[in-house]
Tab-separated table of N, CA, C and O in Angstrom:
chain	number	residue	atom	x	y	z
R	19	MET	N	29.217	15.338	-28.171
R	19	MET	CA	28.754	14.138	-27.383
R	19	MET	C	28.014	13.168	-28.519
R	19	MET	O	26.970	12.852	-28.596
R	20	PRO	N	29.035	12.670	-29.067
R	20	PRO	CA	28.495	11.704	-29.962
R	20	PRO	C	27.984	10.293	-29.560
R	20	PRO	O	27.255	9.728	-30.513
R	21	TYR	N	28.132	9.976	-28.412
R	21	TYR	CA	27.513	8.688	-27.771
R	21	TYR	C	26.434	9.068	-26.710
R	21	TYR	O	26.895	9.714	-25.958
R	22	THR	N	25.481	8.325	-26.717
R	22	THR	CA	24.466	8.414	-25.868
R	22	THR	C	23.896	6.971	-25.284
R	22	THR	O	23.842	6.158	-26.245
R	23	VAL	N	23.252	6.983	-23.992
R	23	VAL	CA	22.652	5.874	-23.781
R	23	VAL	C	21.470	6.136	-22.810
R	23	VAL	O	21.648	7.298	-22.055
R	24	THR	N	20.302	5.692	-23.285
R	24	THR	CA	18.903	5.991	-22.676
R	24	THR	C	18.490	4.889	-21.919
R	24	THR	O	18.613	3.926	-22.222
R	25	VAL	N	17.880	5.216	-20.442
R	25	VAL	CA	17.279	4.177	-19.762
R	25	VAL	C	16.091	4.647	-19.474
R	25	VAL	O	15.802	6.140	-19.403
R	26	ARG	N	14.907	3.768	-19.178
R	26	ARG	CA	13.658	4.398	-18.888
R	26	ARG	C	12.910	3.760	-17.690
R	26	ARG	O	13.052	2.503	-17.538
R	27	ASP	N	12.039	4.552	-17.130
R	27	ASP	CA	11.136	4.199	-15.931
R	27	ASP	C	9.998	4.950	-16.127
R	27	ASP	O	9.541	5.496	-16.947
R	28	HIS	N	9.309	4.521	-14.882
R	28	HIS	CA	7.969	5.678	-14.957
R	28	HIS	C	7.841	6.183	-13.583
R	28	HIS	O	8.492	5.803	-12.503
R	29	LEU	N	6.960	7.107	-13.269
R	29	LEU	CA	6.908	7.943	-11.736
R	29	LEU	C	5.341	8.287	-11.820
R	29	LEU	O	4.741	8.711	-12.784
R	30	MET	N	4.858	8.073	-10.555
R	30	MET	CA	3.225	8.274	-10.330
R	30	MET	C	3.260	9.104	-9.242
R	30	MET	O	3.661	8.655	-8.210
R	31	VAL	N	2.816	10.361	-9.253
R	31	VAL	CA	2.714	11.250	-8.086
R	31	VAL	C	1.271	11.946	-8.208
R	31	VAL	O	0.487	12.034	-8.943
R	32	ALA	N	1.042	12.518	-6.931
R	32	ALA	CA	-0.028	13.451	-6.692
R	32	ALA	C	0.875	14.934	-6.313
R	32	ALA	O	1.922	14.967	-5.803
R	33	HIS	N	0.174	15.881	-6.708
R	33	HIS	CA	0.510	17.509	-6.538
R	33	HIS	C	-0.504	18.284	-6.906
R	33	HIS	O	-1.541	18.003	-7.701
R	34	SER	N	-0.153	19.763	-6.576
R	34	SER	CA	-1.149	20.871	-6.920
R	34	SER	C	-0.106	21.636	-7.213
R	34	SER	O	0.989	21.920	-6.737
R	35	PHE	N	-0.759	22.789	-7.931
R	35	PHE	CA	0.054	24.023	-8.341
R	35	PHE	C	-0.618	24.997	-7.513
R	35	PHE	O	-1.878	25.377	-7.373
R	36	THR	N	0.182	26.023	-7.412
R	36	THR	CA	-0.102	27.643	-6.980
R	36	THR	C	-0.052	28.550	-8.271
R	36	THR	O	1.169	28.497	-8.642
R	37	GLY	N	-1.003	29.314	-8.220
R	37	GLY	CA	-0.897	30.300	-9.645
R	37	GLY	C	-2.202	30.051	-10.411
R	37	GLY	O	-2.529	28.991	-10.823
R	38	GLU	N	-2.579	31.054	-10.834
R	38	GLU	CA	-3.767	31.108	-11.845
R	38	GLU	C	-3.515	30.673	-13.093
R	38	GLU	O	-4.539	29.703	-13.724
R	39	VAL	N	-2.356	30.557	-13.344
R	39	VAL	CA	-1.824	30.060	-14.901
R	39	VAL	C	-2.276	28.558	-15.014
R	39	VAL	O	-2.226	27.946	-15.962
R	40	PHE	N	-2.217	27.919	-13.817
R	40	PHE	CA	-2.565	26.522	-13.758
R	40	PHE	C	-3.916	26.058	-13.842
R	40	PHE	O	-4.256	24.826	-13.746
R	41	GLY	N	-4.939	27.051	-13.651
R	41	GLY	CA	-6.392	26.534	-13.722
R	41	GLY	C	-6.718	25.522	-13.031
R	41	GLY	O	-6.383	25.486	-11.840
R	42	PRO	N	-7.222	24.540	-13.561
R	42	PRO	CA	-7.719	23.526	-12.584
R	42	PRO	C	-6.736	22.650	-11.821
R	42	PRO	O	-6.968	21.971	-10.889
R	43	ALA	N	-5.472	22.619	-12.343
R	43	ALA	CA	-4.310	21.953	-11.641
R	43	ALA	C	-3.962	22.679	-10.716
R	43	ALA	O	-3.157	21.905	-9.978
R	44	GLN	N	-4.677	23.670	-10.207
R	44	GLN	CA	-4.429	24.142	-8.937
R	44	GLN	C	-5.015	23.083	-7.766
R	44	GLN	O	-4.558	22.987	-6.591
R	45	ARG	N	-5.901	22.216	-7.979
R	45	ARG	CA	-6.345	21.214	-7.114
R	45	ARG	C	-5.353	20.103	-7.275
R	45	ARG	O	-4.829	19.859	-8.174
R	46	LEU	N	-5.697	19.396	-6.141
R	46	LEU	CA	-4.589	18.050	-5.884
R	46	LEU	C	-5.069	17.268	-7.185
R	46	LEU	O	-6.324	17.097	-7.588
R	47	HIS	N	-4.065	16.748	-7.908
R	47	HIS	CA	-4.249	15.852	-9.128
R	47	HIS	C	-3.202	14.850	-9.168
R	47	HIS	O	-2.173	15.132	-8.540
R	48	GLY	N	-3.344	13.740	-9.844
R	48	GLY	CA	-2.381	12.643	-10.035
R	48	GLY	C	-1.651	12.905	-11.429
R	48	GLY	O	-2.208	13.728	-12.226
R	49	ALA	N	-0.402	12.529	-11.628
R	49	ALA	CA	0.254	12.581	-12.656
R	49	ALA	C	1.031	11.176	-13.090
R	49	ALA	O	1.735	10.835	-11.888
R	50	THR	N	1.154	10.727	-14.254
R	50	THR	CA	1.850	9.548	-14.279
R	50	THR	C	2.900	9.953	-15.727
R	50	THR	O	2.494	10.661	-16.491
R	51	PHE	N	4.114	9.611	-15.364
R	51	PHE	CA	5.186	10.162	-16.219
R	51	PHE	C	6.201	9.017	-16.756
R	51	PHE	O	6.073	8.156	-15.932
R	52	VAL	N	6.197	8.830	-17.985
R	52	VAL	CA	7.292	7.808	-18.505
R	52	VAL	C	8.534	8.740	-18.341
R	52	VAL	O	8.682	9.735	-18.776
R	53	VAL	N	9.606	8.012	-17.753
R	53	VAL	CA	10.976	8.896	-17.658
R	53	VAL	C	12.045	8.492	-18.247
R	53	VAL	O	12.409	7.313	-18.264
R	54	ASP	N	12.713	9.236	-19.152
R	54	ASP	CA	13.844	8.896	-19.946
R	54	ASP	C	15.100	9.599	-19.456
R	54	ASP	O	14.964	10.920	-19.033
R	55	ALA	N	16.191	8.859	-19.023
R	55	ALA	CA	17.516	9.559	-18.792
R	55	ALA	C	18.320	9.138	-19.807
R	55	ALA	O	18.604	7.821	-20.016
R	56	THR	N	19.046	10.171	-20.264
R	56	THR	CA	20.157	9.897	-21.221
R	56	THR	C	21.429	10.699	-21.106
R	56	THR	O	21.337	11.535	-20.460
R	57	PHE	N	22.410	9.610	-21.057
R	57	PHE	CA	23.508	9.839	-20.501
R	57	PHE	C	24.515	10.142	-21.859
R	57	PHE	O	24.369	9.430	-22.815
R	58	GLY	N	25.303	11.188	-21.699
R	58	GLY	CA	26.106	11.501	-23.118
R	58	GLY	C	27.649	11.423	-22.589
R	58	GLY	O	28.218	11.708	-21.358
R	59	ALA	N	28.567	11.225	-23.726
R	59	ALA	CA	29.873	11.189	-23.474
R	59	ALA	C	30.338	11.114	-24.807
R	59	ALA	O	30.018	10.831	-25.934
R	60	ASP	N	31.667	11.690	-24.689
R	60	ASP	CA	32.641	12.267	-25.999
R	60	ASP	C	33.280	10.786	-26.761
R	60	ASP	O	33.492	10.658	-27.665
R	61	GLY	N	33.367	9.844	-25.855
R	61	GLY	CA	34.166	8.669	-26.196
R	61	GLY	C	33.448	7.573	-25.144
R	61	GLY	O	32.640	7.692	-24.433
R	62	LEU	N	33.920	6.266	-25.579
R	62	LEU	CA	33.516	5.095	-24.822
R	62	LEU	C	34.711	4.776	-23.730
R	62	LEU	O	35.674	5.091	-24.011
R	63	ASP	N	34.439	4.199	-22.827
R	63	ASP	CA	35.437	3.691	-21.780
R	63	ASP	C	36.008	2.469	-22.260
R	63	ASP	O	35.824	2.031	-23.401
R	64	ALA	N	36.873	1.917	-21.568
R	64	ALA	CA	37.882	0.858	-22.032
R	64	ALA	C	37.005	-0.556	-22.258
R	64	ALA	O	37.282	-1.244	-23.142
R	65	ASP	N	35.509	-0.730	-21.756
R	65	ASP	CA	34.790	-1.770	-22.151
R	65	ASP	C	33.927	-1.328	-23.249
R	65	ASP	O	33.241	-2.196	-23.725
R	66	GLY	N	34.113	-0.152	-24.030
R	66	GLY	CA	33.207	0.237	-25.138
R	66	GLY	C	31.646	0.570	-24.827
R	66	GLY	O	31.012	0.498	-25.355
R	67	LEU	N	31.977	1.241	-23.282
R	67	LEU	CA	30.428	1.851	-22.650
R	67	LEU	C	30.332	3.153	-22.328
R	67	LEU	O	31.550	3.941	-22.444
R	68	VAL	N	29.060	3.605	-22.489
R	68	VAL	CA	29.116	5.203	-22.179
R	68	VAL	C	28.664	4.906	-20.632
R	68	VAL	O	29.435	5.736	-19.875
R	69	VAL	N	27.808	4.284	-20.230
R	69	VAL	CA	27.426	3.534	-18.864
R	69	VAL	C	27.179	2.464	-18.796
R	69	VAL	O	26.710	1.897	-19.827
R	70	ASP	N	27.125	1.599	-17.537
R	70	ASP	CA	26.735	0.407	-17.425
R	70	ASP	C	25.038	0.525	-17.443
R	70	ASP	O	24.355	1.157	-16.828
R	71	ILE	N	24.418	-0.021	-18.402
R	71	ILE	CA	22.992	0.096	-18.456
R	71	ILE	C	22.245	-0.444	-17.290
R	71	ILE	O	21.321	0.220	-16.522
R	72	GLY	N	22.605	-1.305	-16.713
R	72	GLY	CA	21.935	-2.044	-15.585
R	72	GLY	C	22.049	-1.079	-14.371
R	72	GLY	O	21.175	-0.782	-13.420
R	73	ARG	N	23.267	-0.499	-14.206
R	73	ARG	CA	23.458	0.331	-13.089
R	73	ARG	C	22.707	1.819	-13.413
R	73	ARG	O	22.067	2.346	-12.521
R	74	ALA	N	22.716	2.236	-14.426
R	74	ALA	CA	21.910	3.408	-14.770
R	74	ALA	C	20.625	3.200	-14.692
R	74	ALA	O	19.891	4.097	-14.039
R	75	ALA	N	19.941	1.968	-15.335
R	75	ALA	CA	18.449	1.679	-15.023
R	75	ALA	C	18.177	1.746	-13.423
R	75	ALA	O	16.981	1.939	-12.989
R	76	ALA	N	19.004	1.047	-12.598
R	76	ALA	CA	18.884	0.797	-11.177
R	76	ALA	C	18.977	2.114	-10.679
R	76	ALA	O	17.991	2.256	-9.662
R	77	ALA	N	19.709	2.797	-10.942
R	77	ALA	CA	19.834	4.271	-10.337
R	77	ALA	C	18.544	5.087	-10.671
R	77	ALA	O	17.885	5.609	-9.682
R	78	LEU	N	18.222	5.221	-11.811
R	78	LEU	CA	16.867	5.546	-12.135
R	78	LEU	C	15.749	5.210	-11.520
R	78	LEU	O	14.848	5.826	-10.768
R	79	ALA	N	15.681	3.829	-11.272
R	79	ALA	CA	14.435	3.300	-10.555
R	79	ALA	C	14.655	3.539	-9.088
R	79	ALA	O	13.211	3.866	-8.631
R	80	GLU	N	15.504	3.792	-8.465
R	80	GLU	CA	15.477	4.180	-6.880
R	80	GLU	C	15.360	5.550	-7.105
R	80	GLU	O	14.686	5.951	-6.299
R	81	ILE	N	15.700	6.628	-8.082
R	81	ILE	CA	15.066	7.654	-7.593
R	81	ILE	C	13.719	7.597	-7.992
R	81	ILE	O	12.905	8.733	-7.302
R	82	THR	N	13.297	7.323	-9.053
R	82	THR	CA	11.917	7.518	-9.178
R	82	THR	C	10.899	6.684	-8.054
R	82	THR	O	9.853	7.152	-7.966
R	83	GLY	N	11.613	5.604	-7.717
R	83	GLY	CA	10.868	5.192	-6.590
R	83	GLY	C	10.582	5.698	-5.350
R	83	GLY	O	9.835	5.665	-4.623
R	84	ALA	N	11.484	6.793	-4.917
R	84	ALA	CA	11.519	7.447	-4.011
R	84	ALA	C	10.320	8.487	-4.051
R	84	ALA	O	10.035	9.296	-3.101
R	85	LEU	N	10.143	8.990	-5.200
R	85	LEU	CA	9.135	9.801	-5.420
R	85	LEU	C	7.434	9.351	-5.823
R	85	LEU	O	6.614	10.038	-5.680
R	86	THR	N	7.484	8.091	-6.164
R	86	THR	CA	6.312	7.596	-6.632
R	86	THR	C	5.455	7.066	-5.312
R	86	THR	O	5.904	6.980	-4.448
R	87	TYR	N	4.064	7.430	-5.725
R	87	TYR	CA	2.993	7.215	-4.945
R	87	TYR	C	3.281	8.170	-3.706
R	87	TYR	O	2.788	7.997	-2.581
R	88	ARG	N	3.715	9.401	-3.881
R	88	ARG	CA	3.905	10.507	-2.881
R	88	ARG	C	3.200	11.615	-3.271
R	88	ARG	O	2.859	12.007	-4.639
R	89	ASN	N	2.457	12.402	-2.426
R	89	ASN	CA	1.894	13.699	-2.566
R	89	ASN	C	3.201	14.501	-2.512
R	89	ASN	O	3.450	14.721	-1.477
R	90	LEU	N	3.581	14.963	-3.290
R	90	LEU	CA	4.874	16.018	-3.501
R	90	LEU	C	4.399	17.143	-2.835
R	90	LEU	O	5.133	17.829	-2.220
R	91	ASP	N	3.134	17.502	-2.441
R	91	ASP	CA	2.835	18.830	-1.681
R	91	ASP	C	3.125	18.641	-0.335
R	91	ASP	O	3.253	19.672	0.524
R	92	ASP	N	3.287	17.286	0.286
R	92	ASP	CA	3.726	17.052	1.538
R	92	ASP	C	5.221	16.746	1.967
R	92	ASP	O	5.422	16.603	2.928
R	93	GLU	N	5.819	16.709	0.698
R	93	GLU	CA	7.197	16.263	1.110
R	93	GLU	C	8.304	17.868	1.167
R	93	GLU	O	8.014	18.798	0.348
R	94	PRO	N	8.910	17.612	2.502
R	94	PRO	CA	9.336	19.024	2.842
R	94	PRO	C	10.290	19.493	1.760
R	94	PRO	O	10.645	20.628	1.579
R	95	GLU	N	11.129	18.672	1.054
R	95	GLU	CA	12.012	19.154	-0.010
R	95	GLU	C	11.284	19.955	-1.074
R	95	GLU	O	12.002	20.582	-1.948
R	96	PHE	N	10.155	19.941	-1.260
R	96	PHE	CA	9.233	20.708	-2.195
R	96	PHE	C	8.509	21.790	-1.943
R	96	PHE	O	7.768	22.264	-2.482
R	97	ALA	N	8.599	21.865	-0.478
R	97	ALA	CA	7.690	23.064	0.040
R	97	ALA	C	8.034	24.283	-0.904
R	97	ALA	O	9.365	24.945	-0.731
R	98	GLY	N	6.787	25.047	-0.927
R	98	GLY	CA	6.826	26.086	-1.755
R	98	GLY	C	7.226	26.248	-3.033
R	98	GLY	O	7.606	27.273	-3.876
R	99	THR	N	7.191	24.950	-3.740
R	99	THR	CA	7.628	24.725	-4.995
R	99	THR	C	6.627	23.822	-5.960
R	99	THR	O	6.128	23.148	-5.444
R	100	ASN	N	6.256	24.673	-6.995
R	100	ASN	CA	5.409	24.118	-7.995
R	100	ASN	C	6.245	22.864	-8.633
R	100	ASN	O	7.068	23.168	-9.253
R	101	THR	N	5.723	21.711	-8.462
R	101	THR	CA	6.452	20.606	-8.911
R	101	THR	C	6.015	20.264	-10.353
R	101	THR	O	5.416	19.138	-10.758
R	102	THR	N	6.193	21.322	-11.237
R	102	THR	CA	5.982	21.038	-12.680
R	102	THR	C	6.743	19.975	-13.392
R	102	THR	O	7.733	19.340	-12.585
R	103	THR	N	6.592	19.648	-14.502
R	103	THR	CA	7.153	18.594	-15.006
R	103	THR	C	8.613	18.947	-15.471
R	103	THR	O	9.573	18.184	-15.201
R	104	GLU	N	8.974	20.385	-15.552
R	104	GLU	CA	10.138	20.778	-15.714
R	104	GLU	C	10.941	20.734	-14.548
R	104	GLU	O	12.059	20.300	-14.547
R	105	VAL	N	10.361	21.046	-13.300
R	105	VAL	CA	11.125	21.091	-12.033
R	105	VAL	C	11.601	19.766	-11.736
R	105	VAL	O	12.663	19.361	-11.495
R	106	LEU	N	10.540	18.679	-12.149
R	106	LEU	CA	10.840	17.234	-11.636
R	106	LEU	C	12.227	16.486	-12.510
R	106	LEU	O	12.788	15.850	-12.394
R	107	CYS	N	11.893	17.168	-13.996
R	107	CYS	CA	12.980	16.989	-14.710
R	107	CYS	C	14.448	17.098	-14.102
R	107	CYS	O	15.506	16.570	-14.157
R	108	ARG	N	14.481	18.286	-13.722
R	108	ARG	CA	15.714	18.815	-13.140
R	108	ARG	C	16.134	18.174	-11.920
R	108	ARG	O	17.300	17.791	-11.899
R	109	VAL	N	15.198	17.902	-10.998
R	109	VAL	CA	15.458	17.000	-9.879
R	109	VAL	C	15.952	15.748	-9.950
R	109	VAL	O	16.899	15.401	-9.530
R	110	ILE	N	15.328	15.042	-11.126
R	110	ILE	CA	15.987	13.553	-11.148
R	110	ILE	C	17.376	13.695	-11.943
R	110	ILE	O	18.178	12.995	-11.423
R	111	ALA	N	17.285	14.795	-13.008
R	111	ALA	CA	18.784	14.774	-13.593
R	111	ALA	C	19.786	15.115	-12.493
R	111	ALA	O	20.923	14.510	-12.760
R	112	ASP	N	19.584	16.156	-11.460
R	112	ASP	CA	20.429	16.331	-10.439
R	112	ASP	C	20.922	15.182	-9.599
R	112	ASP	O	22.091	15.008	-9.349
R	113	ARG	N	19.957	14.452	-9.500
R	113	ARG	CA	20.192	13.113	-8.670
R	113	ARG	C	20.919	12.181	-9.415
R	113	ARG	O	21.841	11.323	-8.773
R	114	LEU	N	20.698	12.304	-10.715
R	114	LEU	CA	21.582	10.985	-11.378
R	114	LEU	C	22.965	11.752	-11.323
R	114	LEU	O	23.936	10.665	-11.549
R	115	ALA	N	23.034	12.791	-11.707
R	115	ALA	CA	24.475	13.693	-11.988
R	115	ALA	C	25.271	13.131	-10.353
R	115	ALA	O	26.421	13.195	-10.459
R	116	GLU	N	24.768	13.348	-9.346
R	116	GLU	CA	25.079	13.089	-8.329
R	116	GLU	C	25.654	11.614	-8.021
R	116	GLU	O	26.911	11.251	-7.680
R	117	ARG	N	25.011	10.475	-8.579
R	117	ARG	CA	25.528	9.074	-8.740
R	117	ARG	C	26.597	9.123	-9.696
R	117	ARG	O	27.270	8.239	-9.521
R	118	ALA	N	26.324	9.820	-10.646
R	118	ALA	CA	27.490	9.513	-11.961
R	118	ALA	C	28.828	10.222	-11.160
R	118	ALA	O	29.682	9.514	-11.285
R	119	ALA	N	28.775	11.303	-10.502
R	119	ALA	CA	29.915	11.803	-9.827
R	119	ALA	C	30.573	10.769	-8.650
R	119	ALA	O	31.946	10.527	-8.502
R	120	ALA	N	29.774	9.958	-7.979
R	120	ALA	CA	30.230	8.958	-7.208
R	120	ALA	C	30.499	7.641	-7.923
R	120	ALA	O	30.835	6.829	-7.188
R	121	GLY	N	30.524	7.728	-9.191
R	121	GLY	CA	30.911	6.475	-9.759
R	121	GLY	C	29.914	5.509	-9.809
R	121	GLY	O	30.394	4.189	-10.384
R	122	GLU	N	28.760	5.582	-9.369
R	122	GLU	CA	27.707	4.534	-9.341
R	122	GLU	C	26.977	4.073	-10.441
R	122	GLU	O	26.446	2.920	-10.655
R	123	LEU	N	27.737	4.500	-11.577
R	123	LEU	CA	27.071	4.049	-13.067
R	123	LEU	C	27.758	3.272	-13.724
R	123	LEU	O	27.911	3.067	-15.069
R	124	GLY	N	29.067	2.827	-13.284
R	124	GLY	CA	29.926	1.940	-13.966
R	124	GLY	C	30.901	2.791	-14.639
R	124	GLY	O	31.745	2.368	-15.272
R	125	ARG	N	31.020	3.903	-14.653
R	125	ARG	CA	32.052	4.759	-15.307
R	125	ARG	C	32.521	6.021	-14.374
R	125	ARG	O	31.473	6.792	-14.011
R	126	ALA	N	33.562	6.024	-14.012
R	126	ALA	CA	33.880	7.149	-13.085
R	126	ALA	C	34.221	8.470	-13.663
R	126	ALA	O	33.891	9.508	-12.990
R	127	THR	N	34.615	8.510	-14.800
R	127	THR	CA	34.966	9.599	-15.596
R	127	THR	C	34.555	9.576	-17.263
R	127	THR	O	34.427	8.614	-17.491
R	128	GLY	N	34.373	10.794	-17.823
R	128	GLY	CA	34.079	10.772	-19.007
R	128	GLY	C	32.937	11.114	-19.752
R	128	GLY	O	32.560	11.375	-20.674
R	129	LEU	N	31.858	11.047	-18.513
R	129	LEU	CA	30.425	11.315	-18.768
R	129	LEU	C	30.354	12.971	-19.250
R	129	LEU	O	31.035	13.535	-18.271
R	130	THR	N	29.766	13.467	-20.098
R	130	THR	CA	29.672	14.811	-20.323
R	130	THR	C	28.193	15.341	-20.290
R	130	THR	O	28.353	16.697	-19.686
R	131	SER	N	27.265	14.772	-20.132
R	131	SER	CA	25.860	15.129	-19.858
R	131	SER	C	24.744	14.027	-19.257
R	131	SER	O	24.900	12.848	-19.558
R	132	VAL	N	23.957	14.747	-18.713
R	132	VAL	CA	22.592	13.917	-18.384
R	132	VAL	C	21.528	14.725	-18.878
R	132	VAL	O	21.450	16.140	-18.518
R	133	SER	N	20.496	14.153	-19.545
R	133	SER	CA	19.382	14.499	-19.877
R	133	SER	C	18.299	13.692	-19.396
R	133	SER	O	18.078	12.624	-19.491
R	134	VAL	N	17.204	14.599	-18.855
R	134	VAL	CA	16.044	13.636	-18.227
R	134	VAL	C	14.405	14.259	-19.005
R	134	VAL	O	14.598	15.526	-19.225
R	135	THR	N	13.943	13.431	-19.669
R	135	THR	CA	12.575	13.778	-20.297
R	135	THR	C	11.391	13.101	-19.590
R	135	THR	O	11.518	11.736	-19.104
R	136	LEU	N	10.363	14.009	-19.330
R	136	LEU	CA	9.320	13.376	-18.499
R	136	LEU	C	8.122	13.504	-19.398
R	136	LEU	O	7.897	14.519	-19.870
R	137	HIS	N	7.496	12.349	-20.071
R	137	HIS	CA	6.762	12.399	-20.947
R	137	HIS	C	5.225	12.320	-20.300
R	137	HIS	O	4.918	11.147	-19.408
R	138	GLU	N	4.481	13.245	-20.145
R	138	GLU	CA	3.254	13.444	-19.612
R	138	GLU	C	2.174	12.508	-20.373
R	138	GLU	O	1.034	12.205	-19.651
R	139	SER	N	2.203	12.608	-21.508
R	139	SER	CA	1.287	11.820	-22.384
R	139	SER	C	1.929	11.659	-23.916
R	139	SER	O	3.127	11.885	-23.933
R	140	HIS	N	1.354	11.033	-24.901
R	140	HIS	CA	1.796	10.821	-25.976
R	140	HIS	C	2.002	12.051	-26.874
R	140	HIS	O	2.557	12.256	-27.777
R	141	ILE	N	1.397	13.211	-26.466
R	141	ILE	CA	1.600	14.663	-27.017
R	141	ILE	C	2.085	15.657	-26.369
R	141	ILE	O	2.244	16.848	-26.764
R	142	ALA	N	2.528	15.444	-25.092
R	142	ALA	CA	3.371	16.405	-24.318
R	142	ALA	C	4.283	15.814	-23.574
R	142	ALA	O	4.207	14.743	-22.738
R	143	TRP	N	5.476	16.560	-23.547
R	143	TRP	CA	6.556	16.204	-22.285
R	143	TRP	C	7.646	17.300	-22.160
R	143	TRP	O	7.409	18.458	-22.951
R	144	ALA	N	8.375	17.287	-21.270
R	144	ALA	CA	9.325	18.454	-21.088
R	144	ALA	C	10.771	17.587	-20.899
R	144	ALA	O	10.740	16.666	-20.541
R	145	GLY	N	11.767	18.414	-20.859
R	145	GLY	CA	13.453	17.872	-20.552
R	145	GLY	C	13.852	18.748	-20.052
R	145	GLY	O	13.774	20.196	-19.833
R	146	TYR	N	14.944	18.278	-19.390
R	146	TYR	CA	15.950	19.116	-18.507
R	146	TYR	C	17.244	18.500	-19.101
R	146	TYR	O	17.579	17.198	-18.711
R	147	SER	N	18.343	19.335	-19.424
R	147	SER	CA	19.642	18.586	-19.822
R	147	SER	C	20.914	19.451	-18.904
R	147	SER	O	20.711	20.779	-18.735
R	148	ARG	N	21.737	18.775	-18.378
R	148	ARG	CA	23.041	19.381	-17.628
R	148	ARG	C	24.195	18.834	-17.945
R	148	ARG	O	24.261	17.524	-18.263
R	149	PRO	N	25.256	19.723	-17.824
R	149	PRO	CA	26.591	18.951	-18.076
R	149	PRO	C	26.956	18.122	-16.970
R	149	PRO	O	26.396	18.616	-15.656
R	150	LEU	N	27.983	17.211	-17.173
R	150	LEU	CA	28.738	16.410	-15.902
R	150	LEU	C	29.920	16.935	-15.865
R	150	LEU	O	30.645	17.221	-16.542
């Protein structure tokens, strides 16, 4: 994967966690994340692109927008799930993969991976990568 393109957005949610390991985070709290989505390809398309940056940014914004200002504890799709940073990385990456497979990022074939990083702060972040 010698080529990558990254787009960035942000996400603001409320949630709580189940399990003693989470200490005070078991209570309802807010989280704000900076979200980076990186698309990989072994080569460029005929236009010299990995993905269309505008389309990739719009897809990421739509995905994060659907989650922003939500209490994830109230969302049926997350019932029984601790919506940790790692879990949210996977959810966003999977949704971007669906859009890539549908050709919505300006390139129908040739993408090899998508990686999502959620930055909780300047000292802590998590990521998830998956093949396409």
